[in-house]
Short mmCIF file of C-alpha atoms in Angstrom, two decimals:
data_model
loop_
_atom_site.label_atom_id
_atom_site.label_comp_id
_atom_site.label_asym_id
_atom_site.label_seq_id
_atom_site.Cartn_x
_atom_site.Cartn_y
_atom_site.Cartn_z
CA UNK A 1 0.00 0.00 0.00
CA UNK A 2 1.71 3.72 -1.11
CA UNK A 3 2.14 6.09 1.35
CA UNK A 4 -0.50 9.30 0.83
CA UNK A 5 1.95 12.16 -0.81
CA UNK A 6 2.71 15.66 1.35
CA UNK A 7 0.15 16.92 -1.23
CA UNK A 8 -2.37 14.32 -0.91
CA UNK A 9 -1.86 14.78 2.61
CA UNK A 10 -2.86 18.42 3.36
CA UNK A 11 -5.33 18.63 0.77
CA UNK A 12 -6.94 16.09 2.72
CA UNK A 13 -6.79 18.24 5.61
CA UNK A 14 -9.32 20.73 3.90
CA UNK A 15 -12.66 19.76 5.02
CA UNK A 16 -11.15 19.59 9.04
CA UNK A 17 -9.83 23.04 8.19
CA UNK A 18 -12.71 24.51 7.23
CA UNK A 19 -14.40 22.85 10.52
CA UNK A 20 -12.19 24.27 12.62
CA UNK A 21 -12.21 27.74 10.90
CA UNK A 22 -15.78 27.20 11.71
CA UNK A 23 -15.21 26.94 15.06
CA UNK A 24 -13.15 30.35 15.34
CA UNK A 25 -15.93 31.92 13.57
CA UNK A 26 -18.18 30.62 16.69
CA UNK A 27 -15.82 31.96 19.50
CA UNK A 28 -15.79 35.20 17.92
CA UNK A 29 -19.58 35.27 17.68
CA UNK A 30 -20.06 34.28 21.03
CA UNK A 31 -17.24 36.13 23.06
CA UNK A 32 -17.37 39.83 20.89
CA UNK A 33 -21.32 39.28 22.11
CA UNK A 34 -20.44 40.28 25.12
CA UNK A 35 -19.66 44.17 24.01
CA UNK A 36 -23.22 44.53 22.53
CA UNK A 37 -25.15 42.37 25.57
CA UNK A 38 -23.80 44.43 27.86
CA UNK A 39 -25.36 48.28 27.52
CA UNK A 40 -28.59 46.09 26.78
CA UNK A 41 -28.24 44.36 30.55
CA UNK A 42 -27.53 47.74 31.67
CA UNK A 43 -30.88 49.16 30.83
CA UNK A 44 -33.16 45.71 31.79
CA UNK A 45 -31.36 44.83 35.05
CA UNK A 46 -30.47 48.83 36.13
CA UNK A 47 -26.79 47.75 36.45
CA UNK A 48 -24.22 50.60 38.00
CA UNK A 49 -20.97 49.91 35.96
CA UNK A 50 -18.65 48.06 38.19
CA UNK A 51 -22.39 45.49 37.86
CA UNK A 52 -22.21 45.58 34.15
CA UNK A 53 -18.27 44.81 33.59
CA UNK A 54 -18.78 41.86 36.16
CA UNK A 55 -21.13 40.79 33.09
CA UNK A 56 -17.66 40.75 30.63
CA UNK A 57 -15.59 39.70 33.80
CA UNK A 58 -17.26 36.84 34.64
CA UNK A 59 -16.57 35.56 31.27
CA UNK A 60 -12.86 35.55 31.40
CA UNK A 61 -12.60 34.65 35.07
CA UNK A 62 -14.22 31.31 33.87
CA UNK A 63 -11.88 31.12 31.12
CA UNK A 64 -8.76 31.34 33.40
CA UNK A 65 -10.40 29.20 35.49
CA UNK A 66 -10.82 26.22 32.86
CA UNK A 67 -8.00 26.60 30.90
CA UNK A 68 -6.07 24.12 32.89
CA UNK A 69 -8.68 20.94 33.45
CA UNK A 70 -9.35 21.93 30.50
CA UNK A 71 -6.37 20.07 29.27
CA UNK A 72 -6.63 17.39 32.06
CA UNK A 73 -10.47 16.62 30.04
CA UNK A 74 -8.58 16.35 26.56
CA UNK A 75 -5.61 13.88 27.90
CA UNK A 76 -8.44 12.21 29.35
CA UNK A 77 -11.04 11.77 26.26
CA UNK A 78 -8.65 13.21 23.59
CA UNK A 79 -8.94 16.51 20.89
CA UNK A 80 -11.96 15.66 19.05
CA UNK A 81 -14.04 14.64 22.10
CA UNK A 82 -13.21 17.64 24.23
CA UNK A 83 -14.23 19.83 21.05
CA UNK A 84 -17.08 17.99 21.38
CA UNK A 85 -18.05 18.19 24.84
CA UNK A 86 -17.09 22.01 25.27
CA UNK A 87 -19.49 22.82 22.04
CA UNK A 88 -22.39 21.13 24.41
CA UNK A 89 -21.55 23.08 27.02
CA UNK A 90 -21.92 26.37 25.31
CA UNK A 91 -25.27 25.12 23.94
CA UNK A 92 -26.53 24.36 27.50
CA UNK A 93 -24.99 27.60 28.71
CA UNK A 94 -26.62 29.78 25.92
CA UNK A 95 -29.94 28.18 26.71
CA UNK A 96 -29.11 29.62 30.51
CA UNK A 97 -29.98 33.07 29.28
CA UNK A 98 -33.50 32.00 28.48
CA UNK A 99 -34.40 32.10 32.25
CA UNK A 100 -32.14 35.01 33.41
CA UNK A 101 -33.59 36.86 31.16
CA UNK A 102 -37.04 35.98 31.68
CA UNK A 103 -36.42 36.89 35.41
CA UNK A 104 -34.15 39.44 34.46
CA UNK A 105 -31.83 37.91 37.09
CA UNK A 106 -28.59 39.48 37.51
CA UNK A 107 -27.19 36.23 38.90
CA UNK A 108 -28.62 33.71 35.80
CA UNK A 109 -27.00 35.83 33.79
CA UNK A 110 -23.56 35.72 35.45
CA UNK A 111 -23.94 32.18 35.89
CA UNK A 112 -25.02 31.88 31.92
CA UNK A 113 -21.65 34.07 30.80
CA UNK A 114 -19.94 32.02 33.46
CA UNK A 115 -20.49 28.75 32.13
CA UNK A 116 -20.24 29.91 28.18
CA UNK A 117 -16.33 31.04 29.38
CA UNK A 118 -16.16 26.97 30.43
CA UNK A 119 -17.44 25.50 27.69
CA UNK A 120 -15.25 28.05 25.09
CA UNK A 121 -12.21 27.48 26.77
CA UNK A 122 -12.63 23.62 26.59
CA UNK A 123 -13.17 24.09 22.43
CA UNK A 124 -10.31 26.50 22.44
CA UNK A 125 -7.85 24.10 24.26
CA UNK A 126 -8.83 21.29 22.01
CA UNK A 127 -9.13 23.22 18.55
CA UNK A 128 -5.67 25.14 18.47
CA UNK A 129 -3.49 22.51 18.03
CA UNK A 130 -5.58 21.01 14.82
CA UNK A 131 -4.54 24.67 12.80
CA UNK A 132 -0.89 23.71 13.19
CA UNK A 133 -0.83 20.09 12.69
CA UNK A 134 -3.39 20.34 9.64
CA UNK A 135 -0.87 21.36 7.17
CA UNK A 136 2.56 22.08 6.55
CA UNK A 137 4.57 23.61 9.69
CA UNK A 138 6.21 26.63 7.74
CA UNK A 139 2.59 27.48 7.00
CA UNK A 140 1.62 27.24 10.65
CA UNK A 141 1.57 31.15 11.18
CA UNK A 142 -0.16 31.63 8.14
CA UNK A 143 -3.42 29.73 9.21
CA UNK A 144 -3.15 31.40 12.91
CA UNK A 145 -3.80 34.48 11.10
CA UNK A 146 -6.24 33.49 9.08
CA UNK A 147 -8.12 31.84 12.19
CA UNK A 148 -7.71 34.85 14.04
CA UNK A 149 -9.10 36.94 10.88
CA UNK A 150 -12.51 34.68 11.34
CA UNK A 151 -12.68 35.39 14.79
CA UNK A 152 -12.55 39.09 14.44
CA UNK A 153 -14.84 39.03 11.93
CA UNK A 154 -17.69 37.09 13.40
CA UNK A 155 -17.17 40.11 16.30
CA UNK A 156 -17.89 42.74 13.22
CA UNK A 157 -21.37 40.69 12.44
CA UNK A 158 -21.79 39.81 15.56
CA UNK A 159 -23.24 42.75 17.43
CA UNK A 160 -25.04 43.71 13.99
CA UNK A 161 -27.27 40.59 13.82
CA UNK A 162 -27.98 41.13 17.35
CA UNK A 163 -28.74 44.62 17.76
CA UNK A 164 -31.10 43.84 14.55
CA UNK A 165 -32.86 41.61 16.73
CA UNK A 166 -33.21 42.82 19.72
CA UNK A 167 -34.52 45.79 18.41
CA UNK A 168 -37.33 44.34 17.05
CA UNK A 169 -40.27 46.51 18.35
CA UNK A 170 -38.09 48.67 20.52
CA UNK A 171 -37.33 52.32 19.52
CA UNK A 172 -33.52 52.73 19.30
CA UNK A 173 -33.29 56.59 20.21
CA UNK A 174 -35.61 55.77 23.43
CA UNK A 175 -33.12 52.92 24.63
CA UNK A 176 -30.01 55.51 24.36
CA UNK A 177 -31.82 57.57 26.47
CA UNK A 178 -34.03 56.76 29.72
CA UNK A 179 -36.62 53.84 28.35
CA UNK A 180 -40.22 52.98 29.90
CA UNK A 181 -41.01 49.80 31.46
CA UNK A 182 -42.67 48.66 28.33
CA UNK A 183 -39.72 48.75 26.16
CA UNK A 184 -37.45 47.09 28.94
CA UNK A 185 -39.97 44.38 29.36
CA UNK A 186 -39.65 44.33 25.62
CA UNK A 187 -35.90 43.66 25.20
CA UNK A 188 -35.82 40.93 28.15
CA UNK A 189 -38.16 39.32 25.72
CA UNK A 190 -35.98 39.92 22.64
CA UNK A 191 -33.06 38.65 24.44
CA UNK A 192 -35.04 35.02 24.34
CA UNK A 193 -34.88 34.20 20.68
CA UNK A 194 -30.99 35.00 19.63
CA UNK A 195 -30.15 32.39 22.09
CA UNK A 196 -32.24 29.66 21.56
CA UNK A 197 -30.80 30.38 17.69
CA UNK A 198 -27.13 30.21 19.27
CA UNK A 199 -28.09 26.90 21.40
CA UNK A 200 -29.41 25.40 18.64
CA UNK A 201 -26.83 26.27 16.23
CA UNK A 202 -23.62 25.06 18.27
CA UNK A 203 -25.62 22.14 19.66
CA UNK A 204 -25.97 20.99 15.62
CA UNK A 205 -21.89 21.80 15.17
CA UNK A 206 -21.46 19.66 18.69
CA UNK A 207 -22.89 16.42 17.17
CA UNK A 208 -21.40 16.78 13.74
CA UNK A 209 -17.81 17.50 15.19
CA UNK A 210 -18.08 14.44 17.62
CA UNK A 211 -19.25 12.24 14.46
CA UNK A 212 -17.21 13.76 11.93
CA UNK A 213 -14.28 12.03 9.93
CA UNK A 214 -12.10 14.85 12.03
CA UNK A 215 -8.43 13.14 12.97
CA UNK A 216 -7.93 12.54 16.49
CA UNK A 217 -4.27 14.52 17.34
CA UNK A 218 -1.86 12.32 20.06
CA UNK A 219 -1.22 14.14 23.38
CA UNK A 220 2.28 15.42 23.46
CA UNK A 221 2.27 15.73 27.10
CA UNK A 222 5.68 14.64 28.80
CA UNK A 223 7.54 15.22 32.01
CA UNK A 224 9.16 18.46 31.01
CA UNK A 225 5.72 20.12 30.90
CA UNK A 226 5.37 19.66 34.61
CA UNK A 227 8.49 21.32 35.74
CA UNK A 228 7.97 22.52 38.76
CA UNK A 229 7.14 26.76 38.01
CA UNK A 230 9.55 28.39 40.27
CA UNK A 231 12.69 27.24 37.24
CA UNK A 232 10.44 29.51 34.93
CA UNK A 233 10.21 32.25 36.60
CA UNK A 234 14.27 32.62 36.15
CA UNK A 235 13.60 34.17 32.94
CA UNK A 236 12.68 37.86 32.51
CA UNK A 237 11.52 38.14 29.11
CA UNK A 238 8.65 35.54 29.62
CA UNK A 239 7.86 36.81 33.16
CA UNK A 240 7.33 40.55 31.70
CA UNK A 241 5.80 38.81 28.91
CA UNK A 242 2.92 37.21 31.11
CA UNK A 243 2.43 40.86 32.59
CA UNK A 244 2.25 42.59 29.04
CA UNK A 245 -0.08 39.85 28.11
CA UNK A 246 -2.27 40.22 30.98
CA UNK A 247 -2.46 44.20 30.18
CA UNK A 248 -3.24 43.80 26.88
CA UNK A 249 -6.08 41.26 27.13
CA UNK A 250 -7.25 43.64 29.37
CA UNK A 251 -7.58 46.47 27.17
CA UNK A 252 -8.57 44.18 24.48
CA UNK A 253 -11.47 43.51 26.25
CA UNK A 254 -12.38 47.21 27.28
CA UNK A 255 -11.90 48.01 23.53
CA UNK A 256 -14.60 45.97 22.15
CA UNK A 257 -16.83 45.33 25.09
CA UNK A 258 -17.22 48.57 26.60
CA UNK A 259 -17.74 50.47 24.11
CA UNK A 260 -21.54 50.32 23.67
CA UNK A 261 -21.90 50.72 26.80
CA UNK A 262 -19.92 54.50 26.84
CA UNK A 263 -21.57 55.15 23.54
CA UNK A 264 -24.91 54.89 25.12
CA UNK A 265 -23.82 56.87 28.31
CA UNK A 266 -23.11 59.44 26.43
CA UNK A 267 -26.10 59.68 23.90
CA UNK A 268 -25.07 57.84 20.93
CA UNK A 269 -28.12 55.77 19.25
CA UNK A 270 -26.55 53.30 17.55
CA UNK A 271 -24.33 52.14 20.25
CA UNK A 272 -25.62 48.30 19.85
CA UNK A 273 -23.00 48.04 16.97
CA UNK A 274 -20.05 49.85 18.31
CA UNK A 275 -18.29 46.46 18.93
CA UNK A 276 -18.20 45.63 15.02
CA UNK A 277 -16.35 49.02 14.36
CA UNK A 278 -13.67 47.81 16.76
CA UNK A 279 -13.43 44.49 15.39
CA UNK A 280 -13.00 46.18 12.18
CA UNK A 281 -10.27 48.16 12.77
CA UNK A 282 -8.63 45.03 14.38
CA UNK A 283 -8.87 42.81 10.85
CA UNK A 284 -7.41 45.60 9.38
CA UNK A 285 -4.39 45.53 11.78
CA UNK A 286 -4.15 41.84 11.14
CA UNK A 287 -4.07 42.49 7.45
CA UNK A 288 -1.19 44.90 7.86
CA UNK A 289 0.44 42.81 10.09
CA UNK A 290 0.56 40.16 7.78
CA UNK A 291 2.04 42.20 5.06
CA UNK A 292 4.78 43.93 6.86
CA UNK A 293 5.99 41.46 9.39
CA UNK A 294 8.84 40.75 8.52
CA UNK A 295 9.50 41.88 5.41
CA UNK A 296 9.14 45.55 6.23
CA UNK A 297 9.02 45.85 10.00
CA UNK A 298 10.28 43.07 12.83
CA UNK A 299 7.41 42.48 15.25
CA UNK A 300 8.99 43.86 17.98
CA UNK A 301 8.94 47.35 15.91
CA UNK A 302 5.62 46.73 14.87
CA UNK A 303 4.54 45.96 18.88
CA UNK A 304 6.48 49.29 19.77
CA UNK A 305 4.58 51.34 17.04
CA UNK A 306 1.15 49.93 18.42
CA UNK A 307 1.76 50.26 22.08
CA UNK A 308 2.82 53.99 21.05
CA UNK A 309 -0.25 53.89 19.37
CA UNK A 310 -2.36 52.49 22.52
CA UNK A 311 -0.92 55.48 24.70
CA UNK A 312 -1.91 58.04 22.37
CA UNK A 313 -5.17 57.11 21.68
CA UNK A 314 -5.85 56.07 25.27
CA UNK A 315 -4.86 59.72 26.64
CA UNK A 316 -7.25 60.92 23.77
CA UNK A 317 -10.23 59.45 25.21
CA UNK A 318 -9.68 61.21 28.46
CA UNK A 319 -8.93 64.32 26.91
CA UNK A 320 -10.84 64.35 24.15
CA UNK A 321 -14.77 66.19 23.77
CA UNK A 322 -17.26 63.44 23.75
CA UNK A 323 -19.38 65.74 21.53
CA UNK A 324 -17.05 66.55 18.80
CA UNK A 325 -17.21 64.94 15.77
CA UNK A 326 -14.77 66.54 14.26
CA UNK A 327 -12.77 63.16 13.21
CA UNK A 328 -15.46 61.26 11.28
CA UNK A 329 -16.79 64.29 9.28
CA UNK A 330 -13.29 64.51 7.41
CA UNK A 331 -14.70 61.13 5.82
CA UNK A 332 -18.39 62.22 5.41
CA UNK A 333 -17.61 62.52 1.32
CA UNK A 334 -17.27 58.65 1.54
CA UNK A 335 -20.72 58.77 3.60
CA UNK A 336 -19.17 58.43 6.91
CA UNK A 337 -21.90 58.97 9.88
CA UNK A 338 -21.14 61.60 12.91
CA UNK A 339 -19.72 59.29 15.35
CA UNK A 340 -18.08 61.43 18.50
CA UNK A 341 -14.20 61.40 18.53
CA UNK A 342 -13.88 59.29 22.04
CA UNK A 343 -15.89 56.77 20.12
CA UNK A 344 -13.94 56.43 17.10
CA UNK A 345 -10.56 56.62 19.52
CA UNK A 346 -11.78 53.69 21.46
CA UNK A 347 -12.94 51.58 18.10
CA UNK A 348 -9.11 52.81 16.85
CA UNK A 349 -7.80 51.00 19.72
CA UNK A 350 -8.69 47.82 17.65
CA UNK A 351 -6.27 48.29 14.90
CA UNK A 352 -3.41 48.93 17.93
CA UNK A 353 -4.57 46.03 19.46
CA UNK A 354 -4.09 43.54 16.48
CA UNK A 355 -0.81 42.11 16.20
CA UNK A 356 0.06 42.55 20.23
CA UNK A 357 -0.93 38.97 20.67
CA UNK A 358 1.02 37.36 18.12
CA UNK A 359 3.95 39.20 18.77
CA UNK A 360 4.03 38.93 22.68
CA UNK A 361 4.60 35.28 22.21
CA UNK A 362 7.22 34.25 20.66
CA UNK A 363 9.58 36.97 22.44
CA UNK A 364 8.11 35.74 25.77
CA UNK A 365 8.68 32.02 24.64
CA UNK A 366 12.47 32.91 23.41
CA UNK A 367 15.44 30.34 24.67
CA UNK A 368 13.24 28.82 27.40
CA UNK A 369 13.71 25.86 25.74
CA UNK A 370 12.48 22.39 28.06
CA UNK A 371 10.38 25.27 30.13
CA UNK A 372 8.23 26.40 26.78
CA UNK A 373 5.33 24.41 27.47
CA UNK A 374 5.43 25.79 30.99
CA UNK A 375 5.96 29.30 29.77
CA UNK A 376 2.69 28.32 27.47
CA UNK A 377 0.73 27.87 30.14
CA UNK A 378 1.64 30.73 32.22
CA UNK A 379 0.68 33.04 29.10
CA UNK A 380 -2.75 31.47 28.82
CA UNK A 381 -3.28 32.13 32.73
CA UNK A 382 -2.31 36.08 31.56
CA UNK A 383 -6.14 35.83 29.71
CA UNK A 384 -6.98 37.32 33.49
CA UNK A 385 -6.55 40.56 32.43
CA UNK A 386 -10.08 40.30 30.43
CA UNK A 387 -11.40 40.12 33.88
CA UNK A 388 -9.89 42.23 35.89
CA UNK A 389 -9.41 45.43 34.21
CA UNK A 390 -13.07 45.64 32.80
CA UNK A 391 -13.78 45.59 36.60
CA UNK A 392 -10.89 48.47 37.60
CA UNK A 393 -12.55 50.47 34.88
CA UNK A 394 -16.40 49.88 35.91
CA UNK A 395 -14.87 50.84 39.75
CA UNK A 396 -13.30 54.18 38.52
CA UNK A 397 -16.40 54.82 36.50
CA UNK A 398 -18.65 54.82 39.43
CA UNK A 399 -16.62 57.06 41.29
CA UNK A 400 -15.82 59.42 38.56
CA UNK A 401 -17.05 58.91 34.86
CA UNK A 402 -17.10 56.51 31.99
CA UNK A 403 -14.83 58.79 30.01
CA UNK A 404 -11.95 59.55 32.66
CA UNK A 405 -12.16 56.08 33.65
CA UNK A 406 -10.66 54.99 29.99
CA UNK A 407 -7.63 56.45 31.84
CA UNK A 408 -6.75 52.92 33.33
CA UNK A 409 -5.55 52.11 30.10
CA UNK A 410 -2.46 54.38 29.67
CA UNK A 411 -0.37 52.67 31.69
CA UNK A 412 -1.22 49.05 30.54
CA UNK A 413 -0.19 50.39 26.69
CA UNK A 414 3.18 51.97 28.30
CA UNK A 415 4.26 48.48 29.95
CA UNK A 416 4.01 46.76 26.51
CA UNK A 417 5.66 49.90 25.05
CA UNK A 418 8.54 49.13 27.93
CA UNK A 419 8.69 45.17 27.40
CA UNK A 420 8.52 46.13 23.47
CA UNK A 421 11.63 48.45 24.07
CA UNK A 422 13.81 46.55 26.63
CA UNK A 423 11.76 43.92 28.91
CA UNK A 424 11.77 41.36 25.96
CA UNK A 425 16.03 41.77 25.54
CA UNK A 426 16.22 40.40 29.17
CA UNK A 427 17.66 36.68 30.14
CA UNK A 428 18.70 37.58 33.54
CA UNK A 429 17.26 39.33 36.75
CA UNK A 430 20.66 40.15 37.62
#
């Protein structure tokens, strides 16, 4: 019997590929959800914000959480399966927001985002190895990107299929402003059918991923992923790395998930969408980041030029006139809307955002050699930051305002600026 060519090989891999690009395209429905659910919950449940970025917090506490028996579940029932499983727990958890909305329960819904984190984290553990073993391994970046494209787009549609319908029936300029009990009682009720769609949906990809012809990957788990964590810690670059990580998750979350919420503090109609301009600018900084790293511009130049990028545009939040729309209406010609400049500087923050992920990695990960898997880990665990900074900023917003509270973010940008700049060059704390 011949052996299957390298060709016949990964062009076999196609129809798994486009299951798992499926799959991104699901996490980025469901997590960049979170930016247009929340101003909604805001308005049913009469949430102060530190209330309403528990909403987005509780999310990513669950995903930190998970992200380790996580793995223990796939050693123990392998890839495929733990896709499997995880997809069913999503569907159970999306049908949790049937009740909590119904009783417009502050808790349900916690417990709902709380158990959607679980059941993502699970697929996410599982999935991410398929996009580099499907395929050639000098390609391996290549698909990342594209996976990560997917994800960011399904956060563009995402809030725009949603808003559309849970609107239905509700007037939009009313729910910017102070809305009667009629139209609240109206969107708990529109909340209902998007996620019995969702449940539905991802329960259907659960079955046909656990019976699929998908290849089951070997564990590659050995001793020298459980070196004890203390050796790790001897290196600099990947300890400043988990930091920089945890700071940018953070503002990666208050990007796209908190700005409805602002845009509806502060007037704005449409703010149910806000999220997909974010996500926008972010595929567009993936885009560019694909075509100039590193041809044009090493990734530690590009990650300098967005952290610079992330301070700037922070600081112009704070300063900047919530009623000017002085930025947008240079591109009215091309039938730009008036959108205020702190909005458009916190949807900006997208495209700064975009390649800070990728290239926080593999400088955090360089010469640890036996202690990479360890150092692996330790970067997931930085996915914290998507839960605790939403809550520093909901804090600082209930003692002060939304606006001033975008302040929290300066600093996180000028730490990856530092670690971009110097922290990354270090092998020794001495």
């Amino acid at each position: 019997m011949t052996a299957p060519s390298t060709q016949e090989k990964y062009s076999s891999s196609f129809i798994p590929l486009a299951m798992i690009a499926g799959l991104f395209f699901i996490f980025g429905f469901v997590t960049w959800l979170n930016g247009s659910l929340m101003p909604y919950l805001e308005l049913i449940l009469k949430l102060n914000p530190i209330q309403a970025y528990l909403i987005i917090s509780s999310f990513y506490f669950s995903v930190c959480i998970f992200s380790i028996p996580s793995s223990w579940i796939i050693n123990s029932v392998g890839y495929k399966n733990g896709m499997a499983i995880g997809l069913g727990v999503m569907s159970a958890a999306a049908l949790f927001y049937i009740p909590a909305a119904k009783a417009q329960s502050f808790a349900l819904f916690l417990l709902a985002q709380f158990v959607m984190g679980a059941g993502q984290t699970l697929v996410q553990t599982a999935v991410n190895p398929y996009v580099v073993k499907m395929g050639p391994e000098e390609s391996a970046a290549r698909r990342i990107s594209i996976m990560g494209i997917l994800n960011k787009s399904a956060g563009i549609v995402a809030p725009i299929v949603f808003t559309a319908l849970i609107l239905g029936g509700v007037n939009n300029t009313h729910t910017a402003q102070t809305p009667s009990a009629e139209e609240i009682a109206q969107l708990a009720n529109n909340l209902i059918m998007p996620y019995i769609y969702m449940a539905c949906i991802i329960g259907v990809v659960a079955l046909l991923v656990r019976f699929s012809s998908l290849p089951d990957l070997e564990s590659e788990e050995s001793k020298e992923d459980k070196l004890p964590l203390r050796e790790v810690l001897q290196f600099p670059n990947l300890v400043l790395g988990v930091i920089a990580l945890f700071f940018y998750v953070g503002v990666e979350v208050i990007a796209g998930d908190t700005i409805g919420a602002y845009g509806r503090s502060i007037g704005f109609s449409n703010f149910g969408i806000l999220t997909s301009i974010t996500m926008a600018c972010m595929v567009v900084g993936y885009f560019l980041g694909i075509l100039l790293i590193p041809k044009v511009i090493s990734q530690q130049n590009f990650l300098m030029l967005s952290a610079i990028l992330g301070v700037v545009l922070s600081l112009s939040i704070v300063l900047g006139n919530h009623e000017s729309t002085s930025i947008s209406s240079l591109f009215s010609f091309a039938g730009v809307p008036a959108i205020p400049n702190t909005i458009l500087c916190i949807a900006l923050l997208g495209f700064a955002n975009a390649i800070v992920w990728p290239a926080i990695w593999p400088l955090a990960l360089s010469g640890l050699g036996k202690y990479t898997a360890t150092g692996s880990a330790l970067l997931i665990m930085a996915i914290a930051g998507g839960a605790v900074l939403p809550l520093i900023l909901g804090g600082i917003s209930h003692l002060v305002d939304r606006q001033t509270a975008y302040i929290v973010m300066t600093p996180c940008y000028m730490f990856i600026l530092y670690y971009a700049a110097k922290g990354y060059k270090l092998r020794s704390w001495k």
